[in-house]
PDB file of C-alpha atoms and ligand atoms in Angstrom:
ATOM      1  CA  UNK A   1      -0.179   0.187  -0.272  1.00 87.00           C
ATOM      2  CA  UNK A   2       1.176   3.517  -0.880  1.00 91.00           C
ATOM      3  CA  UNK A   3       1.742   5.998   1.696  1.00 93.00           C
ATOM      4  CA  UNK A   4      -1.343   8.528   1.575  1.00 89.00           C
ATOM      5  CA  UNK A   5       0.708  11.382   2.522  1.00 92.00           C
ATOM      6  CA  UNK A   6       3.742  11.335  -0.506  1.00 96.00           C
ATOM      7  CA  UNK A   7       2.652   8.026  -1.965  1.00 93.00           C
ATOM      8  CA  UNK A   8       5.552   6.145  -1.463  1.00 94.00           C
ATOM      9  CA  UNK A   9       5.833   2.793  -0.317  1.00 95.00           C
ATOM     10  CA  UNK A  10       4.882   1.408   2.980  1.00 95.00           C
ATOM     11  CA  UNK A  11       5.943  -1.035   5.381  1.00 95.00           C
ATOM     12  CA  UNK A  12       3.616  -2.491   7.892  1.00 94.00           C
ATOM     13  CA  UNK A  13       4.766  -2.564  11.568  1.00 95.00           C
ATOM     14  CA  UNK A  14       2.382  -4.324  13.034  1.00 92.00           C
ATOM     15  CA  UNK A  15      -0.737  -6.020  12.602  1.00 90.00           C
ATOM     16  CA  UNK A  16      -3.881  -7.071  14.357  1.00 88.00           C
ATOM     17  CA  UNK A  17      -6.838  -9.426  13.562  1.00 80.00           C
ATOM     18  CA  UNK A  18      -9.929  -9.066  15.252  1.00 74.00           C
ATOM     19  CA  UNK A  19     -13.357 -10.085  14.973  1.00 68.00           C
ATOM     20  CA  UNK A  20     -13.633  -6.409  13.327  1.00 70.00           C
ATOM     21  CA  UNK A  21     -10.992  -7.179  10.794  1.00 77.00           C
ATOM     22  CA  UNK A  22      -7.311  -6.437  10.309  1.00 84.00           C
ATOM     23  CA  UNK A  23      -5.404  -3.790  11.531  1.00 90.00           C
ATOM     24  CA  UNK A  24      -2.140  -2.745  10.067  1.00 92.00           C
ATOM     25  CA  UNK A  25       0.060   0.036  11.565  1.00 94.00           C
ATOM     26  CA  UNK A  26       1.842   1.429   8.422  1.00 95.00           C
ATOM     27  CA  UNK A  27       5.214   3.497   8.137  1.00 96.00           C
ATOM     28  CA  UNK A  28       6.013   5.007   5.130  1.00 96.00           C
ATOM     29  CA  UNK A  29       9.394   4.141   3.831  1.00 96.00           C
ATOM     30  CA  UNK A  30      10.170   7.987   2.628  1.00 96.00           C
ATOM     31  CA  UNK A  31       8.400  10.697   4.728  1.00 97.00           C
ATOM     32  CA  UNK A  32       8.388   8.299   8.036  1.00 96.00           C
ATOM     33  CA  UNK A  33       4.645   9.079   8.534  1.00 95.00           C
ATOM     34  CA  UNK A  34       2.868   6.556  10.109  1.00 95.00           C
ATOM     35  CA  UNK A  35      -1.064   5.648   9.642  1.00 93.00           C
ATOM     36  CA  UNK A  36      -3.507   2.985  10.470  1.00 91.00           C
ATOM     37  CA  UNK A  37      -5.276   0.959   8.333  1.00 89.00           C
ATOM     38  CA  UNK A  38      -8.535  -0.944   8.619  1.00 83.00           C
ATOM     39  CA  UNK A  39      -9.796  -4.127   6.507  1.00 78.00           C
ATOM     40  CA  UNK A  40     -13.074  -5.269   7.527  1.00 70.00           C
ATOM     41  CA  UNK A  41     -14.190  -8.527   6.152  1.00 61.00           C
ATOM     42  CA  UNK A  42     -17.808  -7.070   4.747  1.00 53.00           C
ATOM     43  CA  UNK A  43     -15.812  -4.971   2.622  1.00 49.00           C
ATOM     44  CA  UNK A  44     -14.887  -7.533   0.280  1.00 54.00           C
ATOM     45  CA  UNK A  45     -18.534  -8.152   0.143  1.00 72.00           C
ATOM     46  CA  UNK A  46     -18.732  -4.967  -2.173  1.00 85.00           C
ATOM     47  CA  UNK A  47     -18.411  -5.358  -6.154  1.00 89.00           C
ATOM     48  CA  UNK A  48     -17.711  -2.628  -8.305  1.00 90.00           C
ATOM     49  CA  UNK A  49     -18.726  -2.952 -11.698  1.00 91.00           C
ATOM     50  CA  UNK A  50     -16.936  -0.496 -13.925  1.00 87.00           C
ATOM     51  CA  UNK A  51     -18.012   0.758 -17.327  1.00 84.00           C
ATOM     52  CA  UNK A  52     -16.503  -1.948 -19.678  1.00 89.00           C
ATOM     53  CA  UNK A  53     -18.040  -4.352 -17.116  1.00 90.00           C
ATOM     54  CA  UNK A  54     -14.916  -5.529 -15.308  1.00 92.00           C
ATOM     55  CA  UNK A  55     -15.556  -6.166 -11.538  1.00 91.00           C
ATOM     56  CA  UNK A  56     -13.406  -5.244  -8.510  1.00 89.00           C
ATOM     57  CA  UNK A  57     -13.229  -5.505  -4.736  1.00 85.00           C
ATOM     58  CA  UNK A  58     -14.767  -1.959  -3.215  1.00 88.00           C
ATOM     59  CA  UNK A  59     -11.354  -0.666  -1.269  1.00 87.00           C
ATOM     60  CA  UNK A  60     -12.101   2.352   0.813  1.00 86.00           C
ATOM     61  CA  UNK A  61      -8.651   3.357   0.502  1.00 88.00           C
ATOM     62  CA  UNK A  62      -8.709   3.861  -2.739  1.00 88.00           C
ATOM     63  CA  UNK A  63     -11.815   5.909  -2.253  1.00 91.00           C
ATOM     64  CA  UNK A  64     -10.199   7.964   0.622  1.00 93.00           C
ATOM     65  CA  UNK A  65      -7.029   8.612  -1.856  1.00 92.00           C
ATOM     66  CA  UNK A  66      -9.196  10.117  -4.603  1.00 91.00           C
ATOM     67  CA  UNK A  67     -10.497  12.348  -2.036  1.00 94.00           C
ATOM     68  CA  UNK A  68      -7.140  12.832  -0.619  1.00 94.00           C
ATOM     69  CA  UNK A  69      -6.177  14.152  -3.668  1.00 92.00           C
ATOM     70  CA  UNK A  70      -9.263  16.201  -4.583  1.00 93.00           C
ATOM     71  CA  UNK A  71      -8.946  18.343  -1.071  1.00 95.00           C
ATOM     72  CA  UNK A  72      -5.211  18.900  -1.629  1.00 93.00           C
ATOM     73  CA  UNK A  73      -4.585  22.432  -0.056  1.00 94.00           C
ATOM     74  CA  UNK A  74      -8.418  22.710   0.341  1.00 94.00           C
ATOM     75  CA  UNK A  75      -9.893  23.343   3.950  1.00 94.00           C
ATOM     76  CA  UNK A  76     -11.050  19.896   4.193  1.00 93.00           C
ATOM     77  CA  UNK A  77      -9.937  17.774   7.188  1.00 93.00           C
ATOM     78  CA  UNK A  78      -8.908  13.792   7.112  1.00 93.00           C
ATOM     79  CA  UNK A  79     -11.933  13.769   9.184  1.00 93.00           C
ATOM     80  CA  UNK A  80     -14.381  15.207   6.867  1.00 94.00           C
ATOM     81  CA  UNK A  81     -12.557  12.833   4.499  1.00 95.00           C
ATOM     82  CA  UNK A  82     -13.155   9.943   6.691  1.00 94.00           C
ATOM     83  CA  UNK A  83     -16.556  10.600   6.966  1.00 94.00           C
ATOM     84  CA  UNK A  84     -17.701  10.711   3.287  1.00 95.00           C
ATOM     85  CA  UNK A  85     -15.704   7.419   3.242  1.00 94.00           C
ATOM     86  CA  UNK A  86     -17.907   5.875   5.444  1.00 92.00           C
ATOM     87  CA  UNK A  87     -20.943   7.227   4.746  1.00 93.00           C
ATOM     88  CA  UNK A  88     -20.455   5.878   1.518  1.00 93.00           C
ATOM     89  CA  UNK A  89     -19.672   2.604   2.569  1.00 89.00           C
ATOM     90  CA  UNK A  90     -22.496   2.364   4.283  1.00 87.00           C
ATOM     91  CA  UNK A  91     -25.048   3.260   1.605  1.00 89.00           C
ATOM     92  CA  UNK A  92     -23.284   0.615  -0.794  1.00 88.00           C
ATOM     93  CA  UNK A  93     -23.451  -2.105   2.185  1.00 83.00           C
ATOM     94  CA  UNK A  94     -27.068  -1.460   2.228  1.00 82.00           C
ATOM     95  CA  UNK A  95     -27.295  -1.638  -1.748  1.00 79.00           C
ATOM     96  CA  UNK A  96     -26.059  -4.569  -1.726  1.00 75.00           C
ATOM     97  CA  UNK A  97     -23.494  -6.776  -3.500  1.00 80.00           C
ATOM     98  CA  UNK A  98     -23.306  -5.164  -6.696  1.00 88.00           C
ATOM     99  CA  UNK A  99     -22.374  -1.186  -7.230  1.00 89.00           C
ATOM    100  CA  UNK A 100     -21.902   0.560 -10.820  1.00 89.00           C
ATOM    101  CA  UNK A 101     -18.735   2.637 -10.586  1.00 88.00           C
ATOM    102  CA  UNK A 102     -20.678   5.357 -11.642  1.00 86.00           C
ATOM    103  CA  UNK A 103     -22.971   5.325  -8.887  1.00 89.00           C
ATOM    104  CA  UNK A 104     -20.327   5.905  -5.960  1.00 90.00           C
ATOM    105  CA  UNK A 105     -18.699   8.735  -8.214  1.00 89.00           C
ATOM    106  CA  UNK A 106     -22.051  10.372  -8.106  1.00 89.00           C
ATOM    107  CA  UNK A 107     -22.290   9.731  -4.567  1.00 92.00           C
ATOM    108  CA  UNK A 108     -18.767  11.326  -3.843  1.00 93.00           C
ATOM    109  CA  UNK A 109     -19.335  14.051  -6.157  1.00 91.00           C
ATOM    110  CA  UNK A 110     -22.664  15.135  -4.260  1.00 92.00           C
ATOM    111  CA  UNK A 111     -20.962  15.020  -0.889  1.00 94.00           C
ATOM    112  CA  UNK A 112     -18.284  17.356  -2.155  1.00 93.00           C
ATOM    113  CA  UNK A 113     -20.374  19.844  -3.898  1.00 91.00           C
ATOM    114  CA  UNK A 114     -21.725  20.686  -0.700  1.00 92.00           C
ATOM    115  CA  UNK A 115     -18.375  20.542   1.313  1.00 93.00           C
ATOM    116  CA  UNK A 116     -15.785  21.999  -1.079  1.00 94.00           C
ATOM    117  CA  UNK A 117     -16.579  23.242  -4.963  1.00 92.00           C
ATOM    118  CA  UNK A 118     -12.957  23.353  -5.974  1.00 92.00           C
ATOM    119  CA  UNK A 119     -12.584  19.747  -4.511  1.00 93.00           C
ATOM    120  CA  UNK A 120     -15.402  18.939  -6.525  1.00 92.00           C
ATOM    121  CA  UNK A 121     -14.364  20.069  -9.659  1.00 89.00           C
ATOM    122  CA  UNK A 122     -11.277  18.606  -9.381  1.00 89.00           C
ATOM    123  CA  UNK A 123     -12.483  14.884  -8.577  1.00 90.00           C
ATOM    124  CA  UNK A 124     -15.370  15.590 -11.255  1.00 86.00           C
ATOM    125  CA  UNK A 125     -12.505  16.788 -13.810  1.00 84.00           C
ATOM    126  CA  UNK A 126     -10.494  12.770 -13.239  1.00 80.00           C
ATOM    127  CA  UNK A 127     -13.941  10.719 -12.679  1.00 76.00           C
ATOM    128  CA  UNK A 128     -15.645  12.324 -15.683  1.00 72.00           C
ATOM    129  CA  UNK A 129     -12.751  12.591 -17.866  1.00 66.00           C
ATOM    130  CA  UNK A 130     -12.898  16.186 -18.853  1.00 60.00           C
ATOM    131  CA  UNK A 131     -11.815  16.698 -22.297  1.00 62.00           C
ATOM    132  CA  UNK A 132     -11.424  20.113 -22.342  1.00 63.00           C
ATOM    133  CA  UNK A 133     -12.035  23.877 -21.026  1.00 63.00           C
ATOM    134  CA  UNK A 134     -15.639  23.449 -22.401  1.00 70.00           C
ATOM    135  CA  UNK A 135     -16.456  20.941 -19.615  1.00 70.00           C
ATOM    136  CA  UNK A 136     -15.118  22.534 -17.241  1.00 66.00           C
ATOM    137  CA  UNK A 137     -17.131  25.663 -17.745  1.00 72.00           C
ATOM    138  CA  UNK A 138     -20.026  23.492 -18.247  1.00 75.00           C
ATOM    139  CA  UNK A 139     -19.612  21.972 -14.879  1.00 72.00           C
ATOM    140  CA  UNK A 140     -18.953  25.104 -13.145  1.00 71.00           C
ATOM    141  CA  UNK A 141     -21.991  26.751 -14.309  1.00 77.00           C
ATOM    142  CA  UNK A 142     -24.056  23.732 -12.482  1.00 73.00           C
ATOM    143  CA  UNK A 143     -22.618  25.026  -9.331  1.00 73.00           C
TER     144      UNK A 143
HETATM  145 ZN1   ZN B 201       5.038   9.209   2.763  1.00 68.31          ZN
END
């Protein structure tokens, strides 16, 4: 797993199993920052169906990283990002086993729209794969 601060390689310094899942302490090999990741068993039950029909497991770390990137240098705290991830995960678990990737993208964008407009545009530009400045203008007008 990559460091959530600088994207470098990390090592696991401690690993604990509990009925809630696996808890890992990680340390970045480059910036030496430490953080904890949780892997809950039920997370494996959410399957994301991508545009081309491929399926992959939903990973909340991946979603969190996307949010951190979108919120870089914005007044959004890690707590707020974690809250979005938790809320989306909860909703997905209620929805059932398979969810379209586009549904998750829209959920994230709805949350970001309320939280921070710049982060929202950043996320939307990656997610919607904006081709040129026209797409940006269209999205900004919609705010
Ligand atoms: Zn790092």
